[in-house]
mmCIF file of C-alpha atoms and ligand atoms in Angstrom:
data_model
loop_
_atom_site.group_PDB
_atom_site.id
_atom_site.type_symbol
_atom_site.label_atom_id
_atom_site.label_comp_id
_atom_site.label_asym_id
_atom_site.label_seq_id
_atom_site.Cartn_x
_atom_site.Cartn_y
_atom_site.Cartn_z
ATOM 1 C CA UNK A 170 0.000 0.000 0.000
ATOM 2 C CA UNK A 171 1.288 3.270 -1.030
ATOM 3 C CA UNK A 172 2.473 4.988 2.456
ATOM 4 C CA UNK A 173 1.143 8.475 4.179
ATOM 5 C CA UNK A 174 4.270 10.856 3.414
ATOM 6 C CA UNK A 175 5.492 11.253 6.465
ATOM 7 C CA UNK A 176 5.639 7.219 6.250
ATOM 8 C CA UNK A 177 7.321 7.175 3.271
ATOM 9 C CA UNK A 178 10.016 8.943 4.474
ATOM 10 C CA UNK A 179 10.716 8.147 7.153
ATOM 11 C CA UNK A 180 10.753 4.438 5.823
ATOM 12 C CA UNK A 181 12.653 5.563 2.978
ATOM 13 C CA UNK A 182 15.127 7.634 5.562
ATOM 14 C CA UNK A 183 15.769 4.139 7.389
ATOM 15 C CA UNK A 184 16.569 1.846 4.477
ATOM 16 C CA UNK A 185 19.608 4.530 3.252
ATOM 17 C CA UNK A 186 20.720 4.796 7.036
ATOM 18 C CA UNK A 187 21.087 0.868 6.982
ATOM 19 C CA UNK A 188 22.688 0.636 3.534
ATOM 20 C CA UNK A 189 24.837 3.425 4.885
ATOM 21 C CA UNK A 190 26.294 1.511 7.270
ATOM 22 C CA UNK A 191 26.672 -1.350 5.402
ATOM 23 C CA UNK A 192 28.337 -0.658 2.305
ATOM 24 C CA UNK A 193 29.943 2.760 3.398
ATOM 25 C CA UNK A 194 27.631 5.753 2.407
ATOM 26 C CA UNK A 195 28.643 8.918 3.544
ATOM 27 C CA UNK A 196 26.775 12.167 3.769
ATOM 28 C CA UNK A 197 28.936 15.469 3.973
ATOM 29 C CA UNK A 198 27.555 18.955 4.049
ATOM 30 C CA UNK A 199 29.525 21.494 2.400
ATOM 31 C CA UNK A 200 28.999 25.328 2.648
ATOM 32 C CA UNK A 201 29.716 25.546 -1.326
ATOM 33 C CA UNK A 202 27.039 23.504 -2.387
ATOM 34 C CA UNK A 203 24.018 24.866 -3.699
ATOM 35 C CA UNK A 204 22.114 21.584 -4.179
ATOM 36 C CA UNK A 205 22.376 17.945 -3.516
ATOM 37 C CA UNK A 206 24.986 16.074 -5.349
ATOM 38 C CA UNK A 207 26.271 12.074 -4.944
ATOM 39 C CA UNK A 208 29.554 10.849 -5.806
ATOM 40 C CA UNK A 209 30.444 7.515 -6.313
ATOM 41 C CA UNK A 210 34.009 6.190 -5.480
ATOM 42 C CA UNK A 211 36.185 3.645 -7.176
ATOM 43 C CA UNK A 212 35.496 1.474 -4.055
ATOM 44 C CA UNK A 213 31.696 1.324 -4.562
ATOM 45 C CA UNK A 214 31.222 4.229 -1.440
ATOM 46 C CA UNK A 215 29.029 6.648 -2.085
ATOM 47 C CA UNK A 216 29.109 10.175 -0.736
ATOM 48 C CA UNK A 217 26.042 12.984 -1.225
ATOM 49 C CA UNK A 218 26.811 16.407 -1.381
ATOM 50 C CA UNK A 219 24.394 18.560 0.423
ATOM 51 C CA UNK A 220 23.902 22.527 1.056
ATOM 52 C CA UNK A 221 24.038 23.480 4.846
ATOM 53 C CA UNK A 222 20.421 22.756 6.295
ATOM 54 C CA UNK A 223 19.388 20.167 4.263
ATOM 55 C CA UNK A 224 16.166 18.246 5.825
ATOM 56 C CA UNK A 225 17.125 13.887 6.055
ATOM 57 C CA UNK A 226 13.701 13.537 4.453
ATOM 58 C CA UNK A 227 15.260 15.811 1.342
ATOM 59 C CA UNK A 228 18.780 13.220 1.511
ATOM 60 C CA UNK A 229 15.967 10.797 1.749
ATOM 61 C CA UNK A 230 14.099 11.653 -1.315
ATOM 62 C CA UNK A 231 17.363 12.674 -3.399
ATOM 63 C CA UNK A 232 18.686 9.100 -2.469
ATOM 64 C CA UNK A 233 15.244 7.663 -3.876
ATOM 65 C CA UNK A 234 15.101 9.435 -6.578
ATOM 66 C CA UNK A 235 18.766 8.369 -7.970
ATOM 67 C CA UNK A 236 18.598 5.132 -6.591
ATOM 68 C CA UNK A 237 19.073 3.454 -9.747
ATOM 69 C CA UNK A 238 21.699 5.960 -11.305
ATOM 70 C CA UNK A 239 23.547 5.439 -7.726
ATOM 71 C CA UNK A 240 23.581 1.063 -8.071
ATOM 72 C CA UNK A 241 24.091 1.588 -11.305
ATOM 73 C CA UNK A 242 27.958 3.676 -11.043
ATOM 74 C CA UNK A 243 28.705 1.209 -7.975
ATOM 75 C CA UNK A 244 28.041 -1.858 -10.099
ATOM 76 C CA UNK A 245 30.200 -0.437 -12.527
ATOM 77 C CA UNK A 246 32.925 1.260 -9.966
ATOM 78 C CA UNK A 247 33.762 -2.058 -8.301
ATOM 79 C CA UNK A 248 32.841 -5.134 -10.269
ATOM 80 C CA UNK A 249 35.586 -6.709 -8.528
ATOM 81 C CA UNK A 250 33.792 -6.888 -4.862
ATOM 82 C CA UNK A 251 32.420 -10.130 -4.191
ATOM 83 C CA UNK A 252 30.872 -11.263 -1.279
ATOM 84 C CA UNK A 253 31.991 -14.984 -0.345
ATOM 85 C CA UNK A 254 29.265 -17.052 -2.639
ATOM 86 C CA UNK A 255 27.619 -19.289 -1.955
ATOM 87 C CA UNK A 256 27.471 -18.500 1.924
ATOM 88 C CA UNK A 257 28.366 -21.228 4.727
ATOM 89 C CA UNK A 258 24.813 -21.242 5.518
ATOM 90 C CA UNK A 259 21.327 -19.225 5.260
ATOM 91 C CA UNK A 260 20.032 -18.556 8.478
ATOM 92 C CA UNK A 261 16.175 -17.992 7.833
ATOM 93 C CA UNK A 262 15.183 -16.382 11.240
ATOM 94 C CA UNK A 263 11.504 -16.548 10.739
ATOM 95 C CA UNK A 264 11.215 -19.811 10.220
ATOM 96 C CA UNK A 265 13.621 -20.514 13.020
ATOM 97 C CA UNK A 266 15.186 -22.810 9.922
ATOM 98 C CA UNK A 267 19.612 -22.833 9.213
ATOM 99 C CA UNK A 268 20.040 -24.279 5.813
ATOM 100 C CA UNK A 269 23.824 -25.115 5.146
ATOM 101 C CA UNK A 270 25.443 -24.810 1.784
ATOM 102 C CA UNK A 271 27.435 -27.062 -0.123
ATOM 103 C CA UNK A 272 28.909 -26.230 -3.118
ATOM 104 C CA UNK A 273 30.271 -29.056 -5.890
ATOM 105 C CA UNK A 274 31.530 -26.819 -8.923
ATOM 106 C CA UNK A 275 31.729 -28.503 -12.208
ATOM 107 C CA UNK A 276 30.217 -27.267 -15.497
ATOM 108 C CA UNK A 277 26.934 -25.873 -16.836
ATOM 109 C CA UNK A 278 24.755 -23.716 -15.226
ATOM 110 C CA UNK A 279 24.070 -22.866 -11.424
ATOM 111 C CA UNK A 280 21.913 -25.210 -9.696
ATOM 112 C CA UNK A 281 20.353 -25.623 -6.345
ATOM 113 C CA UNK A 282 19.360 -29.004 -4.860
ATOM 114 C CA UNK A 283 17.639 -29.241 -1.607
ATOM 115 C CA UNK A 284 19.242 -32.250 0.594
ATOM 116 C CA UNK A 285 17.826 -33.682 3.686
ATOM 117 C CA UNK A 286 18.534 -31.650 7.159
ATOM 118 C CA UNK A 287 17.993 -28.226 5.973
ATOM 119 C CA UNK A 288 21.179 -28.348 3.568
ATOM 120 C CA UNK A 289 21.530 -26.893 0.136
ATOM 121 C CA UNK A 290 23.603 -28.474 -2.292
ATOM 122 C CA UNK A 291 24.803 -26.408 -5.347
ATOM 123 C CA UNK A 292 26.563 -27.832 -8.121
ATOM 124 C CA UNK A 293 27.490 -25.963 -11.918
ATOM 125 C CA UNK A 294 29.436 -23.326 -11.964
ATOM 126 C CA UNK A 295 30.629 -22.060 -8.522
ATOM 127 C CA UNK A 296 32.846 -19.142 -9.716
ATOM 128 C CA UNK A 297 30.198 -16.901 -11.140
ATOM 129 C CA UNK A 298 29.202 -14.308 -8.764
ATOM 130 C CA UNK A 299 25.844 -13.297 -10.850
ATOM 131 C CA UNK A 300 24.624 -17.063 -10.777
ATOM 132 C CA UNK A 301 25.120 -18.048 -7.777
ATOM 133 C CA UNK A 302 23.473 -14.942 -6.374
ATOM 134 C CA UNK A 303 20.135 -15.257 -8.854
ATOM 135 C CA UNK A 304 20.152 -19.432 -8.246
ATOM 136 C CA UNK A 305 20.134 -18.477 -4.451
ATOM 137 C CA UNK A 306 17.387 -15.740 -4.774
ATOM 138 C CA UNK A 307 15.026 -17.886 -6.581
ATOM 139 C CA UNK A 308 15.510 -20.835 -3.854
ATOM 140 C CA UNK A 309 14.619 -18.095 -0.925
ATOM 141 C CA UNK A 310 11.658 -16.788 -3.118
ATOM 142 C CA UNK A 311 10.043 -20.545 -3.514
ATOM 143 C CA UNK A 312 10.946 -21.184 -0.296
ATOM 144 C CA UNK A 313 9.682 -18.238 1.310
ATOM 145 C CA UNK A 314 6.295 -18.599 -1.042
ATOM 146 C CA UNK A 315 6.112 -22.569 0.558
ATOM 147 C CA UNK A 316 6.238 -21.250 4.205
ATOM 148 C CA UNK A 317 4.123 -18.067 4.026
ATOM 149 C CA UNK A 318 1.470 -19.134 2.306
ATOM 150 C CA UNK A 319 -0.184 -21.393 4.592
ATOM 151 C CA UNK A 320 0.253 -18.594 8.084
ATOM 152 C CA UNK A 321 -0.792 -15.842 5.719
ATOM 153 C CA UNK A 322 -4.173 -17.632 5.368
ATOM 154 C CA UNK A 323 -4.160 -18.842 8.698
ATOM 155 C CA UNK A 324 -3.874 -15.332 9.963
ATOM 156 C CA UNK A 325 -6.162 -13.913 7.493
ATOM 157 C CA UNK A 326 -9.060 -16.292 8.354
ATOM 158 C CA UNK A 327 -8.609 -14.910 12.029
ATOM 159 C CA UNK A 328 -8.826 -11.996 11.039
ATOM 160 C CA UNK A 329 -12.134 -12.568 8.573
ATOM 161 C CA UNK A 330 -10.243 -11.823 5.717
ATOM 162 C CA UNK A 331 -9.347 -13.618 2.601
ATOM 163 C CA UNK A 332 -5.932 -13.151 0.675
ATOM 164 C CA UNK A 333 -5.719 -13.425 -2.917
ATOM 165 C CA UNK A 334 -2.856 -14.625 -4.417
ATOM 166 C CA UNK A 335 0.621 -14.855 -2.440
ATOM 167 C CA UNK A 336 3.816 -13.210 -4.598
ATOM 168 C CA UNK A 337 6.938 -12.707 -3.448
ATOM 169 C CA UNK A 338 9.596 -9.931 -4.489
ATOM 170 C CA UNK A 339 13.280 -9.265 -4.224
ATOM 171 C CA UNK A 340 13.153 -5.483 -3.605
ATOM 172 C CA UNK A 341 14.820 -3.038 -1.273
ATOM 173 C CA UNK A 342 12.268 -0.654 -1.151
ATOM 174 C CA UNK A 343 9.267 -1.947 0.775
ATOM 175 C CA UNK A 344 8.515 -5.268 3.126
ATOM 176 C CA UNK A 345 4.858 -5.760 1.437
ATOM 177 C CA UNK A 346 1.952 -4.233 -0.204
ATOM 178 C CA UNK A 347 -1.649 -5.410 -0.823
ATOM 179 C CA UNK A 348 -2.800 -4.400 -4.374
ATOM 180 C CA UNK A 349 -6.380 -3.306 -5.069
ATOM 181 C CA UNK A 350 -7.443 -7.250 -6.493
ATOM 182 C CA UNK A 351 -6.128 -8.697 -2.940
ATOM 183 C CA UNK A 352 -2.561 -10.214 -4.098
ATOM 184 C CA UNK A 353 -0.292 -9.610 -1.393
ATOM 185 C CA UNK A 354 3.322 -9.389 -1.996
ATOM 186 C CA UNK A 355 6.193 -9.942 0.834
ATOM 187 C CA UNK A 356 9.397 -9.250 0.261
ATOM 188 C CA UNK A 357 11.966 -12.295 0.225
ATOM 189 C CA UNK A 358 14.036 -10.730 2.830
ATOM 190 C CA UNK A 359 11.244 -11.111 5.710
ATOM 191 C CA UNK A 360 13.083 -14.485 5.701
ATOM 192 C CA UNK A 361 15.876 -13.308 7.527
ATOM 193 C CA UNK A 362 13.671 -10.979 10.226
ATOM 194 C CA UNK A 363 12.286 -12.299 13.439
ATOM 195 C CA UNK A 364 9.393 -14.887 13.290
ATOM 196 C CA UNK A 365 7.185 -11.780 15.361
ATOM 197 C CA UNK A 366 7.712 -9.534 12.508
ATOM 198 C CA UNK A 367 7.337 -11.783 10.015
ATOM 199 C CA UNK A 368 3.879 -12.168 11.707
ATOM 200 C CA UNK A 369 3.868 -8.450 12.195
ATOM 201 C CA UNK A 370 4.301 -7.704 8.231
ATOM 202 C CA UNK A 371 1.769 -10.105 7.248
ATOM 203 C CA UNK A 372 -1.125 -8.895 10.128
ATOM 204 C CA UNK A 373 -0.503 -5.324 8.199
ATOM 205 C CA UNK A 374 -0.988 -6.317 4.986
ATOM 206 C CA UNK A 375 -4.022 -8.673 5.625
ATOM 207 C CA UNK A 376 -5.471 -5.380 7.004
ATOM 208 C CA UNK A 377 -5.182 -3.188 4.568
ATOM 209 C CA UNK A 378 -7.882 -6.099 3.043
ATOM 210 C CA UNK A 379 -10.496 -4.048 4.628
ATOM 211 C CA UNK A 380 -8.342 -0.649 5.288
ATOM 212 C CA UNK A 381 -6.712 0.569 2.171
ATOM 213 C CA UNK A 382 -4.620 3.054 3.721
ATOM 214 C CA UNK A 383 -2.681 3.866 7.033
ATOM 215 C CA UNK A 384 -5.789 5.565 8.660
ATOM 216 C CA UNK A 385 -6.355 5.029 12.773
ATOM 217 C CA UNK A 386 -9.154 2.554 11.862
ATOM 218 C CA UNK A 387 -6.517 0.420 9.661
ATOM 219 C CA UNK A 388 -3.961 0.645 13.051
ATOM 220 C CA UNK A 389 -6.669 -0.427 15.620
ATOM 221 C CA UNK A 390 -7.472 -3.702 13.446
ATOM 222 C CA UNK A 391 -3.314 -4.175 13.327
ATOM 223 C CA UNK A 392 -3.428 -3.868 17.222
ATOM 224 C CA UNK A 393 -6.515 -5.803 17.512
ATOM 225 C CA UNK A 394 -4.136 -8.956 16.308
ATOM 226 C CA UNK A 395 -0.821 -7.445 17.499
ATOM 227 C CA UNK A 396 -0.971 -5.235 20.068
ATOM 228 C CA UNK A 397 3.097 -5.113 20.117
ATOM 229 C CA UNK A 398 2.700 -3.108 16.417
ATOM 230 C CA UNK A 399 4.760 -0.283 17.404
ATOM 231 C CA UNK A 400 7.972 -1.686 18.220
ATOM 232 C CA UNK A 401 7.362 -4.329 15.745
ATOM 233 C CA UNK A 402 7.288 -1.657 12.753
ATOM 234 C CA UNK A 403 10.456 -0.286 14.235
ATOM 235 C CA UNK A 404 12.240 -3.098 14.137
ATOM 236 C CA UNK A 405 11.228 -3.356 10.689
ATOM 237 C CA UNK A 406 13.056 -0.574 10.029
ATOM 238 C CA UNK A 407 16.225 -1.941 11.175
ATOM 239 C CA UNK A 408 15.598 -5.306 9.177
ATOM 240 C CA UNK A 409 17.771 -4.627 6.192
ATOM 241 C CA UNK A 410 20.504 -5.273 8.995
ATOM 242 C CA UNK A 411 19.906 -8.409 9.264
ATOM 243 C CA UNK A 412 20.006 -9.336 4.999
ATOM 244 C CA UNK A 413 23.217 -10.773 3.494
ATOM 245 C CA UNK A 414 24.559 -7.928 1.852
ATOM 246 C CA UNK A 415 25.143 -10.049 -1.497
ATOM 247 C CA UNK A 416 21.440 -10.263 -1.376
ATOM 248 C CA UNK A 417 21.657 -6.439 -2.747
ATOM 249 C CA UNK A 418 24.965 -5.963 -4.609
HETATM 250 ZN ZN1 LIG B 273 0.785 -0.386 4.918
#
């Protein structure tokens, strides 16, 4: 669901902070500047330029706005950064599940293979960075889609609503949304959040069944089935903490 303004940004505010901290964003004001401005380094950092005074919720929006210029330069200023692929193991929080990964390289394409005892086998080639990374995202997306469906309905009968159909994205923008025909998407990454705000994510977009927008009747249903919502949303906010950062290159 599209978000209030003040919503959007300061959700929008919260997912630069994190990737500032994880993949070294900087923000510097300088007296000189008359408006916003972002560099991008050799090293994949990224520093914005901004006049004396500027408002987080304008870094916020300028950030937003760019986003895709911004990836864009990084992916092309350090090609050579690689996280270690595939990972030791995918710890999938919310489902209180550890999957380990085993890798076998040989020749053809990327594969995934699920073994018994929550271990991942992947076999093909090992040494491309791209592959490994889509093959992986796929598996979480399926796997994600397996385990959500059945709580989401679960939930949403309690609640005396009915989901449509279950998709889930890759995207670093939002958690979830609930479209107009009922579909409600959740973002791959709730995977690696706690199981409560897994539960949290899905109670909010169930409600916005009945309540399409953020108005105090759509919060009082959310607290009606989680009365924790507050802190809940907050630690939302901090989730993109807790994603592998080759998730997002
Ligand atoms: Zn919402």
């Amino acid at each position: 669901m599209p978000l209030t303004e003040a919503e959007h940004n300061s959700q929008q505010l919260s997912l630069w902070e994190s990737e500032r901290s994880e993949h070294s964003w900087s923000v510097r004001q300088s007296a000189r500047a008359r408006r916003l401005s972002v560099r991008v380094f050799r090293h994949g950092g990224v520093e914005i330029v901004v006049p004396p005074r500027t408002s987080p919720q304008r870094v916020s929006a300028f950030v937003s706005e760019h986003r895709e210029w911004i990836e864009r330069q990084r992916r092309r200023a350090a090609p050579a950064v690689h996280w270690p692929l595939p990972p030791a193991a995918l710890d999938l929080s919310a489902l209180g599940e550890q999957w380990q990964c085993i890798g076998s390289a040989g020749a053809g394409r990327t594969r995934v293979r699920e073994l018994l005892n929550q271990r991942l086998h992947l076999t093909g080639r090992l040494d491309d960075f791209e592959q490994i990374r889509h093959t992986l995202i796929a598996w979480l997306a399926q796997h994600a889609h397996r385990r959500f469906d059945a709580p989401l309905r679960v939930l949403g009968a309690q609640m005396g609503v009915e989901p449509g159909r279950l998709q889930i994205r890759c995207q670093r923008t939002r958690w979830g949304s609930c479209s107009r025909r009922g579909t409600i998407s959740l973002n791959v990454c709730l995977l690696f959040q706690t199981p409560e705000v897994l539960r949290y994510l899905m109670i909010h977009e169930l409600a916005h069944l009945r309540h399409m927008n953020h108005s105090a009747r759509f919060w009082s249903d959310v607290a009606r089935h989680e009365p924790d919502w507050r802190a809940l949303d907050r630690e939302l906010l901090q989730g993109w903490r807790r994603v592998p950062s080759w998730m997002f290159r």
